[in-house]
């Protein structure tokens, strides 16, 4: 038991004292959150308070900020969906705590005392020191009772997690070999290609539809904007701070004069098309701030690659609108292609439904774990299971779009891995597949648990 405790000693104090953040456990707070706090979610009888959510959010926010450094911005924040992840993990915590109670899984006082007494943070001269224990918690602003409650709950849930994983997986050698074939074997697929370009002559364009599309989108059809900017670069060697430079530049009408007075080089981009500007400053995502600038404006410090850029917009020539005939031609081509794609997809679906998919076209033997089909292209992530086709599952149930064309795939032949290689790698592969299936089983277990419990989330209160 002591080995288990040492392995999973990951509660709040460990994080607070040593700055070690393990992503799986960053959502554990100190004890219960009660009192006048706002309830933002409910998991069965458990209430989740705003303070608990805020603490978990702060932890994961700081973790990602540390991981991504200069790349951590508003766009990445939205992409990471931190808000949803935090709520999901807090709910998982409470679900597992409830399940542990139902199953009678607990960490005994003796086990917990052994765990606490073996934490190096509380030792003096190699032994647990109760005075040190109380003093460290007090200095960190942590209530001992809440700390012990939180750590015991975290360890109980980890104990339950191990029980779930240890007892939820059973795989014999026959299953292991079948799995090895699927991952290490090769498959040859037959395919029918359906090209949308062959259906263009079947498309009729409604002139009223075309005119309506023109009215909605004509503003987007114009030549590139032309920019000229001057800018100052501030790096780690600079003796000035970018914020201070920005504030001072707001007072100066002439960026060149300011740079000369302060020993800062002012760089002139010259006239650049928008595409050239985006390429030149792609590392600092220039597209996010350039569109908001007006002639004479100074940009906020733009940080990237350990440097800061401060720009002044000198010239902006708006791109001229395209002639209506050019726009109408492009929109017509788009309508034709979109409808041709619909015809092509429908044709591919008909081939599948009628089972008329016999074809001389073959992919040749492919590794069942490949991501690309030679002469066709990369397999879309959502269709990667075409590589699992077999004698028992001959036809893939939907058209696959690759590089603008639709494909109907069916099983042709397969190559089984050599037994010699299997015998050599059996043990290593068994460990790999058990680890993989353990994660899949646990996710499935949690999804089932969520369906059985009454979960309410008050998103509007966040």
CSV table of C-alpha atoms in Angstrom, one decimal, residues 10-23 26 59 62-63 66 121:
chain,number,residue,atom,x,y,z
A,10,UNK,CA,-0.2,14.2,-6.1
A,11,UNK,CA,-2.4,16.4,-4.0
A,12,UNK,CA,-2.5,20.2,-3.5
A,13,UNK,CA,0.4,20.5,-1.1
A,14,UNK,CA,2.8,18.7,-3.4
A,15,UNK,CA,1.9,21.1,-6.2
A,16,UNK,CA,2.0,24.2,-3.9
A,17,UNK,CA,5.4,23.4,-2.4
A,18,UNK,CA,7.3,22.1,-5.3
A,19,UNK,CA,5.5,23.6,-8.4
A,20,UNK,CA,5.1,20.1,-9.9
A,21,UNK,CA,1.9,20.0,-11.8
A,22,UNK,CA,0.7,16.7,-13.1
A,23,UNK,CA,-2.2,17.4,-15.5
A,26,UNK,CA,-4.5,19.7,-11.3
A,59,UNK,CA,-4.3,25.8,-12.1
A,62,UNK,CA,-1.2,28.5,-15.5
A,63,UNK,CA,-0.2,25.0,-16.6
A,66,UNK,CA,3.8,27.6,-18.8
A,121,UNK,CA,8.3,17.9,2.9
